[in-house]
Coordinates of N, CA and C and ligand atoms in Angstrom, one line a residue:
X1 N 0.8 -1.2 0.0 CA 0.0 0.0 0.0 C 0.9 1.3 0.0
X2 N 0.2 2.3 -0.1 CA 0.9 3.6 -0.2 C 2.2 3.9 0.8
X3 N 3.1 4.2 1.0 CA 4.1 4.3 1.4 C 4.3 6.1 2.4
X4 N 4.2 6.6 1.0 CA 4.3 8.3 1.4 C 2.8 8.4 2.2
X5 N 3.0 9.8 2.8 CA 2.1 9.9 3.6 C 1.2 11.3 3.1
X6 N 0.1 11.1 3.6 CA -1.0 12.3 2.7 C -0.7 13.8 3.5
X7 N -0.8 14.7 2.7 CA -0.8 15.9 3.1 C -2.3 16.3 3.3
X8 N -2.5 17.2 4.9 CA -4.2 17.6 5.2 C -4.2 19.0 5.5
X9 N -5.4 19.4 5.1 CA -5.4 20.6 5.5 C -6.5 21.1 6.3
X10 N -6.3 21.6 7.7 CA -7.3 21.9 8.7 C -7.6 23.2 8.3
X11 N -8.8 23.0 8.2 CA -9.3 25.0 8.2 C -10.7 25.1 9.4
X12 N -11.3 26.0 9.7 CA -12.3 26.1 10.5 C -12.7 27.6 10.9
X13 N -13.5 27.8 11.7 CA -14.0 29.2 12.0 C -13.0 29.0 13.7
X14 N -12.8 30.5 13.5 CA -12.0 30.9 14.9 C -13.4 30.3 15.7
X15 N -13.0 29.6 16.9 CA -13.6 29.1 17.6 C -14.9 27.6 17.5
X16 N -14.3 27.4 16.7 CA -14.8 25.8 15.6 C -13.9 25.0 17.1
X17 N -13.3 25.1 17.5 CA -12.5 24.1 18.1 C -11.4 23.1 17.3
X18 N -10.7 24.0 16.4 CA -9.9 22.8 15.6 C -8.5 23.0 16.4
X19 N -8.3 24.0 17.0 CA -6.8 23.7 17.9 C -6.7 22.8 18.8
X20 N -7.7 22.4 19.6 CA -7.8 21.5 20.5 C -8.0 20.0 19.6
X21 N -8.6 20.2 18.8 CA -8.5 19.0 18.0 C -7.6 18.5 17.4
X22 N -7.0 19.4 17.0 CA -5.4 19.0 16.7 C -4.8 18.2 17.2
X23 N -4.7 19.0 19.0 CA -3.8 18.6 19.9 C -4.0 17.0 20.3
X24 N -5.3 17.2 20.4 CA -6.0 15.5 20.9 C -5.3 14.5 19.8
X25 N -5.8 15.0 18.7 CA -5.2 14.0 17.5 C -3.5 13.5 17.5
X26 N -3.0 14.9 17.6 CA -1.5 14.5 17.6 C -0.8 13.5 18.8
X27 N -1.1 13.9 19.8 CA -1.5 13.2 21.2 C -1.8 12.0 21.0
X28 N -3.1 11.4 20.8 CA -3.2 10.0 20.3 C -2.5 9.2 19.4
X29 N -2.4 9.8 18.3 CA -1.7 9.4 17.1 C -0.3 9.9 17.0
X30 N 0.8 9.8 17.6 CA 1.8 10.4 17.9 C 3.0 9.8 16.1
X31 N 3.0 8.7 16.2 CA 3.5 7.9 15.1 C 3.2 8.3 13.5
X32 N 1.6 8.6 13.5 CA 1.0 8.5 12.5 C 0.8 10.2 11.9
X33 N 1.0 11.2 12.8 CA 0.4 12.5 12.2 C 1.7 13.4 12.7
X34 N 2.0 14.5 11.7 CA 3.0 15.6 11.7 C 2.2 17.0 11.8
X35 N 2.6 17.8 13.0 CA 1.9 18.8 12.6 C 2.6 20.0 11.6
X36 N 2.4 20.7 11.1 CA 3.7 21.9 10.3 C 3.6 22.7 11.1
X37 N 4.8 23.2 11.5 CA 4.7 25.1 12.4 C 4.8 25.7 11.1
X38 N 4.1 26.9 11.2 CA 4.3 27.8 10.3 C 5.6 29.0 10.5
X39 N 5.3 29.8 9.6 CA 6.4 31.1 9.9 C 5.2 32.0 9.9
X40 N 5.6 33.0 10.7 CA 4.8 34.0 11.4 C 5.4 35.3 11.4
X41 N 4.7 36.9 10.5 CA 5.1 38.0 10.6 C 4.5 38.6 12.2
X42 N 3.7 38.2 12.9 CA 2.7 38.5 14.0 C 3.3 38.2 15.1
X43 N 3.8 39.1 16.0 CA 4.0 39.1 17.1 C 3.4 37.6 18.4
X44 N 4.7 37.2 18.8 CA 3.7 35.9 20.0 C 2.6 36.5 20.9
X45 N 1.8 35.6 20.9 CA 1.2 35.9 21.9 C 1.1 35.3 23.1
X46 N 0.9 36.1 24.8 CA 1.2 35.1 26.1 C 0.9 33.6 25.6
X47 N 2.3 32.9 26.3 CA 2.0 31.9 26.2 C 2.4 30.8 25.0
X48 N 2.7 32.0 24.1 CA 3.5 31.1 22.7 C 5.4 31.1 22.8
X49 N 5.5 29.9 22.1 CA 6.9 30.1 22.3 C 7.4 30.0 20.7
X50 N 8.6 30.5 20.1 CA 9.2 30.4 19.2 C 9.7 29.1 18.6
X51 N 9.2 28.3 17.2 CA 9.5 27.0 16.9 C 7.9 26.2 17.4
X52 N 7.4 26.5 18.2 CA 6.5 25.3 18.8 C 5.3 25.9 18.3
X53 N 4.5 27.3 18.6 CA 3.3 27.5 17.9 C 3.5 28.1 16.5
X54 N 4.5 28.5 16.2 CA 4.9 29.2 15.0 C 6.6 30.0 15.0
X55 N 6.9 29.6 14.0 CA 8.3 30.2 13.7 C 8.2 31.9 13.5
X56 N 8.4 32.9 14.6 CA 8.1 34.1 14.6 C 9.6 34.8 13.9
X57 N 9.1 35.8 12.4 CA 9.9 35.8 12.0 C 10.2 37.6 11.2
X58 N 11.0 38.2 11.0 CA 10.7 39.3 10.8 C 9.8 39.3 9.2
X59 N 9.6 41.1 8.8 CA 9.0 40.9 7.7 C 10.3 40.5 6.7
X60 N 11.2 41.3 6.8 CA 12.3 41.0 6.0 C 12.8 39.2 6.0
X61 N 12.8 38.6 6.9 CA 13.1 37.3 6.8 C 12.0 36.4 6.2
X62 N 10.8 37.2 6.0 CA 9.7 36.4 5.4 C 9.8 36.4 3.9
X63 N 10.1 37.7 3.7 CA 10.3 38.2 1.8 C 11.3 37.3 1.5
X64 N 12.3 37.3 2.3 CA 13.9 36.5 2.3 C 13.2 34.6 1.4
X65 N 12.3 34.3 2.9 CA 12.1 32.7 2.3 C 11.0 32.3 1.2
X66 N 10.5 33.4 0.8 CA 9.5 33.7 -0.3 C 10.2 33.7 -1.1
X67 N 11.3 34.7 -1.5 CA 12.5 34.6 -2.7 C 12.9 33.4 -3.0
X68 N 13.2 32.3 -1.8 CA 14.1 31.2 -2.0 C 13.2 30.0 -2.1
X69 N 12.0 30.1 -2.1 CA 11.0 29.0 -2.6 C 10.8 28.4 -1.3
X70 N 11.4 28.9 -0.7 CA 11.1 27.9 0.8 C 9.5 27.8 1.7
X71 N 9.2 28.4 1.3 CA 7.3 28.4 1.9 C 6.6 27.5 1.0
X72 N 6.1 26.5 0.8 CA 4.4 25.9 0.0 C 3.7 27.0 -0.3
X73 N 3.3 27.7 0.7 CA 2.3 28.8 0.0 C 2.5 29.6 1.5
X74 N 1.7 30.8 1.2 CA 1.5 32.0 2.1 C 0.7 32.7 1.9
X75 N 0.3 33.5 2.8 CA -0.9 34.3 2.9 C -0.7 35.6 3.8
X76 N -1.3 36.8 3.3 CA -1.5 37.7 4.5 C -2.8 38.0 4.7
X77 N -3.3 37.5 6.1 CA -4.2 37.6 7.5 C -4.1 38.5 8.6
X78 N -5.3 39.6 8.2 CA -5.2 40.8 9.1 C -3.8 41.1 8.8
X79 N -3.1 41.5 8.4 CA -1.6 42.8 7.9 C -0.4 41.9 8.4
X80 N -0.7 40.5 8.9 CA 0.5 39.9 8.9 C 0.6 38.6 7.6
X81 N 1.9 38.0 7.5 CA 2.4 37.0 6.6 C 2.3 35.9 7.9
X82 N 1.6 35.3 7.0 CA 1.7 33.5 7.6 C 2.2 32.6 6.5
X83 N 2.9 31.6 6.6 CA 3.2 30.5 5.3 C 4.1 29.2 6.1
X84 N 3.8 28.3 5.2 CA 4.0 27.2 5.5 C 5.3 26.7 5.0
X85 N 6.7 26.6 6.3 CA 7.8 25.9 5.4 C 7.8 24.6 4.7
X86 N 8.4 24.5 3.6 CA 8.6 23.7 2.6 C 9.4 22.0 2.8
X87 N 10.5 22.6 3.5 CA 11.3 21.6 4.0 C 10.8 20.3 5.0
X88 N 10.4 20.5 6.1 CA 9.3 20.1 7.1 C 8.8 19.0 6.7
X89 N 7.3 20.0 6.0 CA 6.1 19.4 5.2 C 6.8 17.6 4.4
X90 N 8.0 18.6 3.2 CA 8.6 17.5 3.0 C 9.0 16.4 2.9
X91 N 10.1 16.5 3.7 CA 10.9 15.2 5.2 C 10.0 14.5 5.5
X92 N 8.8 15.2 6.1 CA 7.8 14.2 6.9 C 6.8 13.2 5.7
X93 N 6.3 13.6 5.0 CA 5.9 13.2 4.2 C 6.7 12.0 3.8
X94 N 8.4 12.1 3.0 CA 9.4 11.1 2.8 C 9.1 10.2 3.7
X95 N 9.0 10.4 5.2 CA 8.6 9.1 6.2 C 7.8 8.4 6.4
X96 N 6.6 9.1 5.5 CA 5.4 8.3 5.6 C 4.1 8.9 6.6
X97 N 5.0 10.2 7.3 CA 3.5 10.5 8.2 C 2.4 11.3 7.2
X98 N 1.6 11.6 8.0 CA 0.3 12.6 7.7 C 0.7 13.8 8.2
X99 N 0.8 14.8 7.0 CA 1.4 16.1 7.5 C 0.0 16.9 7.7
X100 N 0.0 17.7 8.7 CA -1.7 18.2 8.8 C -0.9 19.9 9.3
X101 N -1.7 20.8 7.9 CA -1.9 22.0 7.6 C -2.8 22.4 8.8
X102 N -2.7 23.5 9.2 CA -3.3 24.0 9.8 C -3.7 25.6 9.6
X103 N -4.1 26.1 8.4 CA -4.5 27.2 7.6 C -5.8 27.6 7.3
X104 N -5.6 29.5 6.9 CA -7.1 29.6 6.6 C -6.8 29.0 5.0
X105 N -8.3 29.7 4.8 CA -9.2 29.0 3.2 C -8.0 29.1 1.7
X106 N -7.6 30.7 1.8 CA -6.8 30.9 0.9 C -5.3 30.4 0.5
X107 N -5.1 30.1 1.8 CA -3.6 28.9 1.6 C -4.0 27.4 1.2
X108 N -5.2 27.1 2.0 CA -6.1 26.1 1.6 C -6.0 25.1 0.1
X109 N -6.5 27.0 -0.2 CA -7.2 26.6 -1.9 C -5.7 26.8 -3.1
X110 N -4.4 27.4 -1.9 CA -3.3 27.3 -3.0 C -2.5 25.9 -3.0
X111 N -3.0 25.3 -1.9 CA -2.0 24.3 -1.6 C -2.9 23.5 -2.1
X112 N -4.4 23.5 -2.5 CA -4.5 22.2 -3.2 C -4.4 22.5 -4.8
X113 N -4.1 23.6 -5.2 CA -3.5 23.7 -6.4 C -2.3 22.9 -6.8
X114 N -1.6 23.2 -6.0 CA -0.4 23.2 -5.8 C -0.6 21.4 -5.6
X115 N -0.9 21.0 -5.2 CA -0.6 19.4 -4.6 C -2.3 18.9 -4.6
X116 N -2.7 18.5 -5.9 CA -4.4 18.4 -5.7 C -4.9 16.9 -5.3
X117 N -3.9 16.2 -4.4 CA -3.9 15.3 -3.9 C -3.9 15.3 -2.6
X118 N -4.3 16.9 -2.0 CA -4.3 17.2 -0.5 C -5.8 17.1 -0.1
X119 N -5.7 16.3 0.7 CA -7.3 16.4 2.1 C -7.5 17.6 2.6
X120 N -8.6 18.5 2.0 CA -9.0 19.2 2.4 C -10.1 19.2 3.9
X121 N -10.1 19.4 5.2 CA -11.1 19.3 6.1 C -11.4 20.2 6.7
X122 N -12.5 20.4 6.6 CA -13.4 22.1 7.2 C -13.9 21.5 8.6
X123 N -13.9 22.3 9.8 CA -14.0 21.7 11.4 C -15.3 22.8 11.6
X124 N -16.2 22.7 11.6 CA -17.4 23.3 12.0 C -18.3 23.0 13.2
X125 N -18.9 24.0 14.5 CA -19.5 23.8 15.5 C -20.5 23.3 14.5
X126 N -22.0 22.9 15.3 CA -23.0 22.4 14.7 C -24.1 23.4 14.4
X127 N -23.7 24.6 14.7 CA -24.7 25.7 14.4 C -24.1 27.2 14.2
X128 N -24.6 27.9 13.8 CA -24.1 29.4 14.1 C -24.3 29.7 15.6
X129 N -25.8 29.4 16.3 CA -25.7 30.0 17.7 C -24.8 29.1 18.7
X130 N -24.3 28.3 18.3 CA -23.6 27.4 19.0 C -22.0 27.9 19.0
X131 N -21.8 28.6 17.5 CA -20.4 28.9 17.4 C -20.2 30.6 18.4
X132 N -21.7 31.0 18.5 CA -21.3 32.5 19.0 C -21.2 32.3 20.3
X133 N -22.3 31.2 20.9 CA -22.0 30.5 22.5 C -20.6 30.3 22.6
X134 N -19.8 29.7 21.9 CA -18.4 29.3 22.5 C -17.7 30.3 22.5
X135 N -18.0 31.4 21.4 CA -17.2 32.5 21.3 C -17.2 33.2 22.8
X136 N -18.2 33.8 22.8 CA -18.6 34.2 24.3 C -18.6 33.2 25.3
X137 N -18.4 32.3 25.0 CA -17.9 31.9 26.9 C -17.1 31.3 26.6
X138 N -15.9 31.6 25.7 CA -14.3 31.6 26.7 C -14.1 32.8 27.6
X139 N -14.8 33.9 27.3 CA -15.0 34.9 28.2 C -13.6 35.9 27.8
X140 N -13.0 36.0 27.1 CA -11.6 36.9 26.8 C -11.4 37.5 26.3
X141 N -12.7 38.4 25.1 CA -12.5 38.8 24.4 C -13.9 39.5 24.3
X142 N -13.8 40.8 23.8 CA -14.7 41.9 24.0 C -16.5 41.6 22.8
X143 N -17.2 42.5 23.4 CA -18.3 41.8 22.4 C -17.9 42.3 20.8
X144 N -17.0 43.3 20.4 CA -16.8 44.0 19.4 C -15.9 43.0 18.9
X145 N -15.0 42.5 19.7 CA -13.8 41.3 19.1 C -15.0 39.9 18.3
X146 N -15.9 39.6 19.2 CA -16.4 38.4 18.8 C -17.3 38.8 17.9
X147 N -17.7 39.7 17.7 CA -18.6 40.3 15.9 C -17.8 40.1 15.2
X148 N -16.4 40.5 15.6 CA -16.0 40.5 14.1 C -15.3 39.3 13.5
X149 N -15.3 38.4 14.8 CA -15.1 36.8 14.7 C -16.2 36.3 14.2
X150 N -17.5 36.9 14.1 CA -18.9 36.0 13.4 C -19.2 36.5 11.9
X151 N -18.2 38.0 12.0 CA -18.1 38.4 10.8 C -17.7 37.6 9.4
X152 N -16.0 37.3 10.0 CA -15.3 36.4 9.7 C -15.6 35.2 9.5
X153 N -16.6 34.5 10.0 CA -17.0 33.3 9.9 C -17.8 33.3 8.8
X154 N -18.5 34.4 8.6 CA -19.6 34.5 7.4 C -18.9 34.0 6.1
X155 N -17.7 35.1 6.0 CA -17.2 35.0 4.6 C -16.4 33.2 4.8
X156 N -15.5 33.0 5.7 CA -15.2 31.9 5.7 C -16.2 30.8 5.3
X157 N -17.2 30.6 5.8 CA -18.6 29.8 5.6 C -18.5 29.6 3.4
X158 N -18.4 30.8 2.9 CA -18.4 31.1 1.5 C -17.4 30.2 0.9
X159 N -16.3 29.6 1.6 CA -15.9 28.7 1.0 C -15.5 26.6 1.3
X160 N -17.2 26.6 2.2 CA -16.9 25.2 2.8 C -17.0 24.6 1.6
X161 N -17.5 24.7 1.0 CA -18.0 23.9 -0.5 C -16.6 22.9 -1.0
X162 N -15.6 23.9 -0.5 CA -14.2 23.6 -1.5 C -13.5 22.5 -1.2
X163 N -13.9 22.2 0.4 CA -13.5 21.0 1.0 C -14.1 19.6 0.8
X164 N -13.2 18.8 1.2 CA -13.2 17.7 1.0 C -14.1 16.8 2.1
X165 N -14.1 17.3 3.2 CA -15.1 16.9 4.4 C -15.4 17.9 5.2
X166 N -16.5 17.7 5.7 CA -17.0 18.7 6.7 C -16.8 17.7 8.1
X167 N -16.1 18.3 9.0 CA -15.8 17.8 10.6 C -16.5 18.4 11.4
X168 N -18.0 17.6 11.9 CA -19.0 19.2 12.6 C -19.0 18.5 14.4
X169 N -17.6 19.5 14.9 CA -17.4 19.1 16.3 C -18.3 19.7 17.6
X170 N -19.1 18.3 17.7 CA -19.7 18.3 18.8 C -19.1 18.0 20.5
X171 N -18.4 16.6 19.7 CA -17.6 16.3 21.2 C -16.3 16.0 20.9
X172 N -15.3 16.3 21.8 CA -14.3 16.7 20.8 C -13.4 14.8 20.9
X173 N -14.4 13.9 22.0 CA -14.2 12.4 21.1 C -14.7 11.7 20.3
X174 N -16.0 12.6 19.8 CA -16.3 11.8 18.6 C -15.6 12.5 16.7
X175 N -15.0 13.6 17.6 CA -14.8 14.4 16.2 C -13.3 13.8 16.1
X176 N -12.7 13.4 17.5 CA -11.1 13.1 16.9 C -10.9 11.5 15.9
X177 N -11.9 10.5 16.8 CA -12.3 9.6 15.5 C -13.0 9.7 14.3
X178 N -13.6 10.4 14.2 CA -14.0 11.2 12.9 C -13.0 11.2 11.6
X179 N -12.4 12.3 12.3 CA -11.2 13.0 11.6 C -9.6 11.5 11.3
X180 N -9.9 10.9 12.2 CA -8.9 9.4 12.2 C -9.0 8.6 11.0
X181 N -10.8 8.6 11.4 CA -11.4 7.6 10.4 C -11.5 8.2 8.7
X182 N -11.4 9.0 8.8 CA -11.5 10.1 7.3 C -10.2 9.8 6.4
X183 N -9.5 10.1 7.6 CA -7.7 10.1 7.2 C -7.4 8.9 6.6
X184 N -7.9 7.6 7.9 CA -7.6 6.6 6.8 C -8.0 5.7 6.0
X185 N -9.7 6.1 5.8 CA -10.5 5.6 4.5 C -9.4 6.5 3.4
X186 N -9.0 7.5 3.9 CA -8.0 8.2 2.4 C -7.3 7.5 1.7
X187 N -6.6 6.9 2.7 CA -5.2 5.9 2.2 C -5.4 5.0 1.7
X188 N -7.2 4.6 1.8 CA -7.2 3.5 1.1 C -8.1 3.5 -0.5
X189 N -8.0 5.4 -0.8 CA -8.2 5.2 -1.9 C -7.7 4.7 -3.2
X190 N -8.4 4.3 -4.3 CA -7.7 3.5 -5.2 C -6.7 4.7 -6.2
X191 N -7.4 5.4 -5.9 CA -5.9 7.0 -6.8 C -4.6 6.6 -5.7
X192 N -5.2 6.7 -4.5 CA -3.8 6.6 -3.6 C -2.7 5.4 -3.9
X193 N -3.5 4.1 -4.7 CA -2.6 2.9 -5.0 C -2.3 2.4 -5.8
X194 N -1.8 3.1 -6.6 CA -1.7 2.6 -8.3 C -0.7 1.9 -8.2
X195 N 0.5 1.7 -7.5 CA 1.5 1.4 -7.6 C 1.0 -0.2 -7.1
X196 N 0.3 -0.4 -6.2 CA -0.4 -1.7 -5.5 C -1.1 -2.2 -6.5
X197 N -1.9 -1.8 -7.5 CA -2.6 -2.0 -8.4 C -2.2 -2.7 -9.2
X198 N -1.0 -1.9 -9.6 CA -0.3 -2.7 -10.6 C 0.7 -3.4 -10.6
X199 N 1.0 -3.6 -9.4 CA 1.6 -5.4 -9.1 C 1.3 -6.3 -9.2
X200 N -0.5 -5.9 -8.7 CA -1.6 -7.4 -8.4 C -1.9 -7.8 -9.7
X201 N -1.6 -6.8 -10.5 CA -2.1 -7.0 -12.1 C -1.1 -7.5 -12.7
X202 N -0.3 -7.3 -12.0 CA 0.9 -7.9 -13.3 C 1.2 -9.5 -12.4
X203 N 1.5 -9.7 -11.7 CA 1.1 -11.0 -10.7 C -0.1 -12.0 -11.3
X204 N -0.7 -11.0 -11.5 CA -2.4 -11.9 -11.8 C -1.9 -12.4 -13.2
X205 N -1.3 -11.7 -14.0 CA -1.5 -12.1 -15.6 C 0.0 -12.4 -15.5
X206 N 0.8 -12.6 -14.9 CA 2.1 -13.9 -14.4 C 1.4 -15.2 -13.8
X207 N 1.2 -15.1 -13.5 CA 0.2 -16.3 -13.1 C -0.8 -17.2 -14.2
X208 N -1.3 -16.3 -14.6 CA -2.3 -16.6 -15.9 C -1.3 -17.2 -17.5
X209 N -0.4 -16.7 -17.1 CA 0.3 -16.9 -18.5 C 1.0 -18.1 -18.4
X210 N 1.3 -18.8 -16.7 CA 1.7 -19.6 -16.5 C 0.8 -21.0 -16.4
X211 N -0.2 -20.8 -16.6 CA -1.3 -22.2 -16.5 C -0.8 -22.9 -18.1
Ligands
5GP301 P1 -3.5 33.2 14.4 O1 -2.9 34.6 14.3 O2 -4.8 33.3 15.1 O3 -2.6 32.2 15.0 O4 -3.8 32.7 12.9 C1 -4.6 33.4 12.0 C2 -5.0 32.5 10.9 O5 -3.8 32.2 10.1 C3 -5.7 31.2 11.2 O6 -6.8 31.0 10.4 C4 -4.6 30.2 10.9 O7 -5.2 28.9 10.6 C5 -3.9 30.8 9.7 N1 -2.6 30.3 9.5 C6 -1.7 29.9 10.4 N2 -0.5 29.5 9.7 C7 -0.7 29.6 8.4 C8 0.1 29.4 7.2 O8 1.2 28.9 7.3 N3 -0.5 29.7 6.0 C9 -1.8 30.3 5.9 N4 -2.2 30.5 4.7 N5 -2.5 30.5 7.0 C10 -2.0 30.2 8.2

């Protein structure tokens, strides 16, 4: 069976719960899933550290790895550069894991240009008033900040279509098997195994030629 490992890409509405889902997944699946750090024009925030939530990087060192092909793709969100190193993604793939993007829509939609053999997955609460409940009760953030997170969700909404699955997290143990089970009905598609395909076939009609 397939050898290399599939490239995924998480997208969701701020407050979908796909970070925590992440984390659960990588956690369980330690062997089997790679997450990518990105590079980051946007200052840390409490609590973030350099390398682990994101590679914080100047603007100048961003232009720098954009010149040198070194990013998959990138995007600017709210007046910073986000993008995904190249090298990473890579490597990990060469070993066989599941490299899992964690981007909005528009890196999304370049990286499946770019690679149209990537798993697209959209993480959605199960309602709009459900998504503004969570918003408001993590409690951190002002009612003007969370409009404009529902704002944001609108246009985002405009491009679920594009994905590959919808992940609609109710509990966040039935959405990590969900997302498990998605991953690896993938691997066992028949595009994914041509190379398997055509052993059995050439076996089958070595065999046949040999009666
Ligand atoms: P935040 O600043 O809240 O960490 O991230 C803002 C948005 O940027 C989120 O939607 C996140 O998924 C997205 N993002 C993070 N890393 C990348 C990246 O490498 N490329 C793109 N296109 N988006 C990213």
């Amino acid at each position: 069976m397939n050898k290399k490992g599939i490239l995924i890409v998480v997208s969701g509405f701020s407050g979908s719960g796909k970070g925590t889902l992440m984390k659960e997944l990588l956690a369980r699946y330690p062997d089997t899933y790679a997450l990518s750090i990105s590079a980051t024009t946007r200052s840390p925030r409490a609590g973030e550290a350099d390398g682990r939530e994101y590679f914080f990087v100047s603007k100048d060192e961003f232009e720098k790895m954009i010149a040198k092909d070194e990013l998959i793709e990138y995007a600017k969100y709210v007046e910073n550069y986000y993008g995904t190193p190249r090298d990473y993604v890579e490597s990990k793939l060469d070993e066989g894991k599941d490299v899992i993007l964690e981007i909005e829509i528009q890196g999304a939609l370049n990286v499946k240009k770019m690679f149209p053999d990537t798993l697209l997955l959209f993480v959605t609460p199960p309602s709009a008033d459900e998504l503004k409940k969570r918003l408001v009760g993590r409690g951190t953030e002002t009612m003007e900040v969370i409009e404009s997170r529902m704002d944001r969700a609108c246009e985002e909404a405009a491009g679920m279509e594009y994905y590959d699955y919808l992940i609609v997290n109710d509990s966040l143990e039935s959405c990590v098997a969900q997302m498990h089970d998605i991953i690896r009905a993938e691997h066992r598609r028949s595009s994914r195994n041509l190379e398997f395909m055509r052993e059995i076939k050439e076996d089958l009609e070595r065999m046949r030629s040999r009666r």
